[in-house]
Amino acid sequence: MLAYSYMLEIPYWINVHKVLVKYKKIIFKLFTFSYFLGGSIIAFGFYLFNNYPLIYLIIQSLAKSFGTLALFMFLATLTPGILSRFKIFPLFASSIVLFRRQLGILMFITAMVHSFYLITIPGIMTSQFGPDFLTIRDLLGSLSLIILLPAWLTSNNYSQKKFGKIWKIIQRVTYISLVMIFIHVAFTSLKLGVLTFGVFLLEFSSWLKVWFFDKK
């Protein structure tokens, strides 16, 4: 209990933030390596299916965990905005903001691995890919990825400068996917569904606060 109570103290998060800033470049490199690894797993998916089925099956067995990891990263990217709108835990929020863009990029790649190995490759390679092959859960998951795609493609400094105010709109469209992700997750895990719904309520409540209270 003492350890957890210490984590809520401001000096603790000051130290955490300092460490993250100090090793920011190294952490960025780890993210870049993760992008490359995830992209390679996706790119060589069909090759592994045909030539190295054991490796393919190992990755496929982990695909559900990849989906859970992607969910946690997605919720983490929403956390700083929620905290800043409620004006609480600023140091915690700023610590996540340091890597929010990188988390968002890695989240999308991880979700793609999840979808690719559980739906796309099995469906295409067994010639079953189509409306009858996809469940409602699969459709919602796939649709949420499509909605997140523009935000993923524009998660860079060039796009931010190029699109200006429109860039923020593109990024905020991701909020729509939260509802679909909630339903998608709820089909699989009640606990994760409750967690996602809780974040959705906090997200919605934080915006209500901004719209109806902060502007007064």
PDB file of C-alpha atoms in Angstrom:
ATOM      1  CA  MET A   1       0.000   0.000   0.000  1.00  0.00           C
ATOM      2  CA  LEU A   2       2.847   2.386   0.814  1.00  0.00           C
ATOM      3  CA  ALA A   3       4.352   1.824  -2.629  1.00  0.00           C
ATOM      4  CA  TYR A   4       1.057   2.606  -4.347  1.00  0.00           C
ATOM      5  CA  SER A   5       0.446   5.702  -2.204  1.00  0.00           C
ATOM      6  CA  TYR A   6       3.928   6.974  -3.091  1.00  0.00           C
ATOM      7  CA  MET A   7       3.045   6.664  -6.784  1.00  0.00           C
ATOM      8  CA  LEU A   8       0.277   9.215  -6.265  1.00  0.00           C
ATOM      9  CA  GLU A   9       2.642  11.836  -4.900  1.00  0.00           C
ATOM     10  CA  ILE A  10       3.857  14.700  -7.113  1.00  0.00           C
ATOM     11  CA  PRO A  11       7.613  14.156  -6.467  1.00  0.00           C
ATOM     12  CA  TYR A  12       7.280  10.613  -7.800  1.00  0.00           C
ATOM     13  CA  TRP A  13       5.862  11.788 -11.130  1.00  0.00           C
ATOM     14  CA  ILE A  14       8.406  14.588 -11.346  1.00  0.00           C
ATOM     15  CA  ASN A  15      11.144  11.952 -11.167  1.00  0.00           C
ATOM     16  CA  VAL A  16       9.343   9.696 -13.653  1.00  0.00           C
ATOM     17  CA  HIS A  17       8.935  12.581 -16.085  1.00  0.00           C
ATOM     18  CA  LYS A  18      12.612  13.499 -15.780  1.00  0.00           C
ATOM     19  CA  VAL A  19      13.675   9.910 -16.505  1.00  0.00           C
ATOM     20  CA  LEU A  20      11.385   9.709 -19.543  1.00  0.00           C
ATOM     21  CA  VAL A  21      12.726  12.996 -20.906  1.00  0.00           C
ATOM     22  CA  LYS A  22      16.306  11.880 -20.276  1.00  0.00           C
ATOM     23  CA  TYR A  23      15.871   8.638 -22.200  1.00  0.00           C
ATOM     24  CA  LYS A  24      13.398  10.020 -24.754  1.00  0.00           C
ATOM     25  CA  LYS A  25      15.633   9.368 -27.780  1.00  0.00           C
ATOM     26  CA  ILE A  26      16.312   5.775 -26.725  1.00  0.00           C
ATOM     27  CA  ILE A  27      12.598   5.154 -26.183  1.00  0.00           C
ATOM     28  CA  PHE A  28      11.865   6.634 -29.624  1.00  0.00           C
ATOM     29  CA  LYS A  29      14.348   4.163 -31.136  1.00  0.00           C
ATOM     30  CA  LEU A  30      12.597   1.292 -29.358  1.00  0.00           C
ATOM     31  CA  PHE A  31       9.305   2.465 -30.833  1.00  0.00           C
ATOM     32  CA  THR A  32      10.889   2.621 -34.309  1.00  0.00           C
ATOM     33  CA  PHE A  33      12.179  -0.929 -33.902  1.00  0.00           C
ATOM     34  CA  SER A  34       8.685  -2.022 -32.847  1.00  0.00           C
ATOM     35  CA  TYR A  35       7.202  -0.390 -35.970  1.00  0.00           C
ATOM     36  CA  PHE A  36       9.653  -2.299 -38.150  1.00  0.00           C
ATOM     37  CA  LEU A  37       9.016  -5.584 -36.346  1.00  0.00           C
ATOM     38  CA  GLY A  38       5.235  -5.225 -36.502  1.00  0.00           C
ATOM     39  CA  GLY A  39       5.327  -4.168 -40.145  1.00  0.00           C
ATOM     40  CA  SER A  40       7.514  -7.160 -41.002  1.00  0.00           C
ATOM     41  CA  ILE A  41       5.139  -9.552 -39.245  1.00  0.00           C
ATOM     42  CA  ILE A  42       2.294  -8.161 -41.359  1.00  0.00           C
ATOM     43  CA  ALA A  43       4.265  -8.027 -44.635  1.00  0.00           C
ATOM     44  CA  PHE A  44       5.496 -11.622 -44.368  1.00  0.00           C
ATOM     45  CA  GLY A  45       2.219 -13.048 -43.070  1.00  0.00           C
ATOM     46  CA  PHE A  46       1.264 -14.942 -46.222  1.00  0.00           C
ATOM     47  CA  TYR A  47       4.865 -16.096 -46.734  1.00  0.00           C
ATOM     48  CA  LEU A  48       4.969 -17.523 -43.214  1.00  0.00           C
ATOM     49  CA  PHE A  49       1.596 -19.221 -43.753  1.00  0.00           C
ATOM     50  CA  ASN A  50       2.888 -21.050 -46.842  1.00  0.00           C
ATOM     51  CA  ASN A  51       6.512 -21.722 -45.897  1.00  0.00           C
ATOM     52  CA  TYR A  52       6.831 -21.581 -42.115  1.00  0.00           C
ATOM     53  CA  PRO A  53       3.448 -22.681 -40.734  1.00  0.00           C
ATOM     54  CA  LEU A  54       4.825 -23.270 -37.233  1.00  0.00           C
ATOM     55  CA  ILE A  55       6.034 -19.662 -36.928  1.00  0.00           C
ATOM     56  CA  TYR A  56       2.738 -18.488 -38.405  1.00  0.00           C
ATOM     57  CA  LEU A  57       0.745 -20.517 -35.852  1.00  0.00           C
ATOM     58  CA  ILE A  58       2.857 -19.153 -32.998  1.00  0.00           C
ATOM     59  CA  ILE A  59       2.152 -15.575 -34.095  1.00  0.00           C
ATOM     60  CA  GLN A  60      -1.517 -16.400 -34.645  1.00  0.00           C
ATOM     61  CA  SER A  61      -1.748 -17.840 -31.119  1.00  0.00           C
ATOM     62  CA  LEU A  62      -0.504 -14.480 -29.835  1.00  0.00           C
ATOM     63  CA  ALA A  63      -2.814 -12.447 -32.079  1.00  0.00           C
ATOM     64  CA  LYS A  64      -5.524 -12.110 -29.429  1.00  0.00           C
ATOM     65  CA  SER A  65      -2.928 -10.761 -26.991  1.00  0.00           C
ATOM     66  CA  PHE A  66      -1.825  -8.299 -29.681  1.00  0.00           C
ATOM     67  CA  GLY A  67      -5.416  -7.071 -29.793  1.00  0.00           C
ATOM     68  CA  THR A  68      -5.490  -6.582 -26.016  1.00  0.00           C
ATOM     69  CA  LEU A  69      -2.163  -4.739 -26.157  1.00  0.00           C
ATOM     70  CA  ALA A  70      -3.492  -2.498 -28.944  1.00  0.00           C
ATOM     71  CA  LEU A  71      -6.550  -1.717 -26.812  1.00  0.00           C
ATOM     72  CA  PHE A  72      -4.424  -0.660 -23.837  1.00  0.00           C
ATOM     73  CA  MET A  73      -2.274   1.552 -26.053  1.00  0.00           C
ATOM     74  CA  PHE A  74      -5.361   3.136 -27.619  1.00  0.00           C
ATOM     75  CA  LEU A  75      -6.843   3.905 -24.202  1.00  0.00           C
ATOM     76  CA  ALA A  76      -3.467   5.278 -23.088  1.00  0.00           C
ATOM     77  CA  THR A  77      -3.486   7.754 -25.990  1.00  0.00           C
ATOM     78  CA  LEU A  78      -6.874   9.049 -24.817  1.00  0.00           C
ATOM     79  CA  THR A  79      -5.826   9.441 -21.177  1.00  0.00           C
ATOM     80  CA  PRO A  80      -3.852  12.737 -21.441  1.00  0.00           C
ATOM     81  CA  GLY A  81      -6.778  14.494 -23.119  1.00  0.00           C
ATOM     82  CA  ILE A  82      -9.204  13.302 -20.456  1.00  0.00           C
ATOM     83  CA  LEU A  83      -6.907  14.355 -17.618  1.00  0.00           C
ATOM     84  CA  SER A  84      -6.167  17.768 -19.142  1.00  0.00           C
ATOM     85  CA  ARG A  85      -9.864  18.525 -19.661  1.00  0.00           C
ATOM     86  CA  PHE A  86     -10.584  17.566 -16.037  1.00  0.00           C
ATOM     87  CA  LYS A  87      -7.419  19.475 -15.037  1.00  0.00           C
ATOM     88  CA  ILE A  88      -6.048  16.656 -12.886  1.00  0.00           C
ATOM     89  CA  PHE A  89      -2.741  14.752 -12.703  1.00  0.00           C
ATOM     90  CA  PRO A  90      -0.906  17.091 -15.111  1.00  0.00           C
ATOM     91  CA  LEU A  91       2.488  15.426 -14.625  1.00  0.00           C
ATOM     92  CA  PHE A  92       1.065  11.986 -15.390  1.00  0.00           C
ATOM     93  CA  ALA A  93      -0.670  13.359 -18.483  1.00  0.00           C
ATOM     94  CA  SER A  94       2.458  15.141 -19.715  1.00  0.00           C
ATOM     95  CA  SER A  95       4.494  11.952 -19.258  1.00  0.00           C
ATOM     96  CA  ILE A  96       2.159  10.091 -21.627  1.00  0.00           C
ATOM     97  CA  VAL A  97       2.052  13.022 -24.059  1.00  0.00           C
ATOM     98  CA  LEU A  98       5.801  12.592 -24.601  1.00  0.00           C
ATOM     99  CA  PHE A  99       5.080   9.342 -26.444  1.00  0.00           C
ATOM    100  CA  ARG A 100       1.385   9.626 -27.339  1.00  0.00           C
ATOM    101  CA  ARG A 101       2.027   9.858 -31.080  1.00  0.00           C
ATOM    102  CA  GLN A 102       4.384   6.880 -30.974  1.00  0.00           C
ATOM    103  CA  LEU A 103       1.869   4.905 -28.919  1.00  0.00           C
ATOM    104  CA  GLY A 104      -0.848   5.682 -31.463  1.00  0.00           C
ATOM    105  CA  ILE A 105       1.288   4.534 -34.395  1.00  0.00           C
ATOM    106  CA  LEU A 106       2.325   1.338 -32.616  1.00  0.00           C
ATOM    107  CA  MET A 107      -1.264   0.747 -31.520  1.00  0.00           C
ATOM    108  CA  PHE A 108      -2.473   0.743 -35.118  1.00  0.00           C
ATOM    109  CA  ILE A 109       0.308  -1.597 -36.275  1.00  0.00           C
ATOM    110  CA  THR A 110      -0.374  -3.953 -33.363  1.00  0.00           C
ATOM    111  CA  ALA A 111      -4.107  -3.928 -34.119  1.00  0.00           C
ATOM    112  CA  MET A 112      -3.302  -4.716 -37.756  1.00  0.00           C
ATOM    113  CA  VAL A 113      -1.248  -7.750 -36.689  1.00  0.00           C
ATOM    114  CA  HIS A 114      -4.210  -8.841 -34.553  1.00  0.00           C
ATOM    115  CA  SER A 115      -6.668  -8.465 -37.437  1.00  0.00           C
ATOM    116  CA  PHE A 116      -4.347  -9.800 -40.136  1.00  0.00           C
ATOM    117  CA  TYR A 117      -3.546 -13.076 -38.397  1.00  0.00           C
ATOM    118  CA  LEU A 118      -7.016 -13.768 -37.001  1.00  0.00           C
ATOM    119  CA  ILE A 119      -9.144 -12.686 -39.964  1.00  0.00           C
ATOM    120  CA  THR A 120      -7.397 -11.633 -43.181  1.00  0.00           C
ATOM    121  CA  ILE A 121      -4.851 -14.414 -43.726  1.00  0.00           C
ATOM    122  CA  PRO A 122      -7.092 -17.331 -42.598  1.00  0.00           C
ATOM    123  CA  GLY A 123      -9.994 -15.957 -44.636  1.00  0.00           C
ATOM    124  CA  ILE A 124      -8.023 -15.462 -47.852  1.00  0.00           C
ATOM    125  CA  MET A 125      -5.892 -18.607 -47.641  1.00  0.00           C
ATOM    126  CA  THR A 126      -8.920 -20.824 -46.994  1.00  0.00           C
ATOM    127  CA  SER A 127     -11.003 -19.011 -49.654  1.00  0.00           C
ATOM    128  CA  GLN A 128     -13.655 -18.212 -47.042  1.00  0.00           C
ATOM    129  CA  PHE A 129     -13.096 -14.471 -46.815  1.00  0.00           C
ATOM    130  CA  GLY A 130     -16.386 -12.664 -47.273  1.00  0.00           C
ATOM    131  CA  PRO A 131     -19.530 -11.441 -45.489  1.00  0.00           C
ATOM    132  CA  ASP A 132     -20.389 -14.939 -44.251  1.00  0.00           C
ATOM    133  CA  PHE A 133     -16.887 -15.421 -42.840  1.00  0.00           C
ATOM    134  CA  LEU A 134     -16.934 -12.213 -40.774  1.00  0.00           C
ATOM    135  CA  THR A 135     -18.861 -11.942 -37.515  1.00  0.00           C
ATOM    136  CA  ILE A 136     -20.340  -8.690 -36.204  1.00  0.00           C
ATOM    137  CA  ARG A 137     -17.355  -8.471 -33.864  1.00  0.00           C
ATOM    138  CA  ASP A 138     -14.964  -8.805 -36.807  1.00  0.00           C
ATOM    139  CA  LEU A 139     -16.829  -6.207 -38.853  1.00  0.00           C
ATOM    140  CA  LEU A 140     -16.780  -3.675 -36.020  1.00  0.00           C
ATOM    141  CA  GLY A 141     -13.088  -4.282 -35.413  1.00  0.00           C
ATOM    142  CA  SER A 142     -12.294  -3.881 -39.109  1.00  0.00           C
ATOM    143  CA  LEU A 143     -14.425  -0.743 -39.390  1.00  0.00           C
ATOM    144  CA  SER A 144     -12.668   0.812 -36.399  1.00  0.00           C
ATOM    145  CA  LEU A 145      -9.315   0.193 -38.118  1.00  0.00           C
ATOM    146  CA  ILE A 146     -10.584   1.912 -41.271  1.00  0.00           C
ATOM    147  CA  ILE A 147     -11.659   4.923 -39.188  1.00  0.00           C
ATOM    148  CA  LEU A 148      -8.276   5.002 -37.439  1.00  0.00           C
ATOM    149  CA  LEU A 149      -6.337   4.737 -40.720  1.00  0.00           C
ATOM    150  CA  PRO A 150      -6.380   8.484 -41.620  1.00  0.00           C
ATOM    151  CA  ALA A 151      -5.190   9.397 -38.120  1.00  0.00           C
ATOM    152  CA  TRP A 152      -2.396   6.836 -38.386  1.00  0.00           C
ATOM    153  CA  LEU A 153      -1.297   8.080 -41.810  1.00  0.00           C
ATOM    154  CA  THR A 154      -1.208  11.696 -40.617  1.00  0.00           C
ATOM    155  CA  SER A 155       0.577  11.034 -37.313  1.00  0.00           C
ATOM    156  CA  ASN A 156       3.669  12.974 -38.323  1.00  0.00           C
ATOM    157  CA  ASN A 157       4.979  16.541 -38.232  1.00  0.00           C
ATOM    158  CA  TYR A 158       4.660  17.016 -41.996  1.00  0.00           C
ATOM    159  CA  SER A 159       0.932  16.214 -42.004  1.00  0.00           C
ATOM    160  CA  GLN A 160       0.362  18.353 -38.928  1.00  0.00           C
ATOM    161  CA  LYS A 161       1.884  21.387 -40.681  1.00  0.00           C
ATOM    162  CA  LYS A 162       0.299  20.573 -44.059  1.00  0.00           C
ATOM    163  CA  PHE A 163      -3.290  20.153 -42.864  1.00  0.00           C
ATOM    164  CA  GLY A 164      -3.288  22.751 -40.079  1.00  0.00           C
ATOM    165  CA  LYS A 165      -6.657  22.912 -38.295  1.00  0.00           C
ATOM    166  CA  ILE A 166      -8.001  20.000 -40.355  1.00  0.00           C
ATOM    167  CA  TRP A 167      -5.306  17.806 -38.798  1.00  0.00           C
ATOM    168  CA  LYS A 168      -6.981  18.083 -35.385  1.00  0.00           C
ATOM    169  CA  ILE A 169     -10.311  17.073 -36.905  1.00  0.00           C
ATOM    170  CA  ILE A 170      -8.699  14.022 -38.524  1.00  0.00           C
ATOM    171  CA  GLN A 171      -7.198  13.001 -35.197  1.00  0.00           C
ATOM    172  CA  ARG A 172     -10.448  13.531 -33.296  1.00  0.00           C
ATOM    173  CA  VAL A 173     -12.393  11.310 -35.674  1.00  0.00           C
ATOM    174  CA  THR A 174     -10.708   8.478 -33.771  1.00  0.00           C
ATOM    175  CA  TYR A 175     -13.197   9.104 -30.956  1.00  0.00           C
ATOM    176  CA  ILE A 176     -15.895   7.585 -33.172  1.00  0.00           C
ATOM    177  CA  SER A 177     -13.951   4.338 -33.292  1.00  0.00           C
ATOM    178  CA  LEU A 178     -14.061   4.115 -29.483  1.00  0.00           C
ATOM    179  CA  VAL A 179     -17.725   3.047 -29.581  1.00  0.00           C
ATOM    180  CA  MET A 180     -17.018   0.337 -32.164  1.00  0.00           C
ATOM    181  CA  ILE A 181     -13.950  -0.843 -30.267  1.00  0.00           C
ATOM    182  CA  PHE A 182     -16.045  -1.066 -27.079  1.00  0.00           C
ATOM    183  CA  ILE A 183     -18.619  -3.336 -28.741  1.00  0.00           C
ATOM    184  CA  HIS A 184     -15.872  -5.358 -30.471  1.00  0.00           C
ATOM    185  CA  VAL A 185     -14.071  -5.899 -27.161  1.00  0.00           C
ATOM    186  CA  ALA A 186     -17.272  -6.608 -25.204  1.00  0.00           C
ATOM    187  CA  PHE A 187     -17.917  -9.648 -27.429  1.00  0.00           C
ATOM    188  CA  THR A 188     -14.579 -11.088 -26.301  1.00  0.00           C
ATOM    189  CA  SER A 189     -14.050  -9.975 -22.702  1.00  0.00           C
ATOM    190  CA  LEU A 190     -16.519  -8.492 -20.239  1.00  0.00           C
ATOM    191  CA  LYS A 191     -13.722  -6.986 -18.122  1.00  0.00           C
ATOM    192  CA  LEU A 192     -12.076  -5.271 -21.089  1.00  0.00           C
ATOM    193  CA  GLY A 193     -15.499  -4.167 -22.298  1.00  0.00           C
ATOM    194  CA  VAL A 194     -16.230  -2.524 -18.934  1.00  0.00           C
ATOM    195  CA  LEU A 195     -12.788  -0.866 -18.967  1.00  0.00           C
ATOM    196  CA  THR A 196     -13.337   0.497 -22.483  1.00  0.00           C
ATOM    197  CA  PHE A 197     -16.831   1.708 -21.623  1.00  0.00           C
ATOM    198  CA  GLY A 198     -15.442   3.425 -18.522  1.00  0.00           C
ATOM    199  CA  VAL A 199     -12.886   5.308 -20.618  1.00  0.00           C
ATOM    200  CA  PHE A 200     -15.646   6.199 -23.095  1.00  0.00           C
ATOM    201  CA  LEU A 201     -17.730   7.702 -20.265  1.00  0.00           C
ATOM    202  CA  LEU A 202     -14.735   9.666 -18.978  1.00  0.00           C
ATOM    203  CA  GLU A 203     -13.979  10.904 -22.501  1.00  0.00           C
ATOM    204  CA  PHE A 204     -17.580  11.993 -23.036  1.00  0.00           C
ATOM    205  CA  SER A 205     -17.828  13.572 -19.569  1.00  0.00           C
ATOM    206  CA  SER A 206     -14.596  15.513 -20.048  1.00  0.00           C
ATOM    207  CA  TRP A 207     -15.907  17.042 -23.274  1.00  0.00           C
ATOM    208  CA  LEU A 208     -19.231  17.901 -21.601  1.00  0.00           C
ATOM    209  CA  LYS A 209     -17.222  19.739 -18.954  1.00  0.00           C
ATOM    210  CA  VAL A 210     -15.413  21.737 -21.642  1.00  0.00           C
ATOM    211  CA  TRP A 211     -18.566  22.522 -23.638  1.00  0.00           C
ATOM    212  CA  PHE A 212     -20.917  23.468 -20.794  1.00  0.00           C
ATOM    213  CA  PHE A 213     -18.793  24.542 -17.839  1.00  0.00           C
ATOM    214  CA  ASP A 214     -15.356  25.756 -18.904  1.00  0.00           C
ATOM    215  CA  LYS A 215     -16.787  28.201 -21.454  1.00  0.00           C
ATOM    216  CA  LYS A 216     -18.895  30.011 -18.869  1.00  0.00           C
TER     217      LYS A 216
END
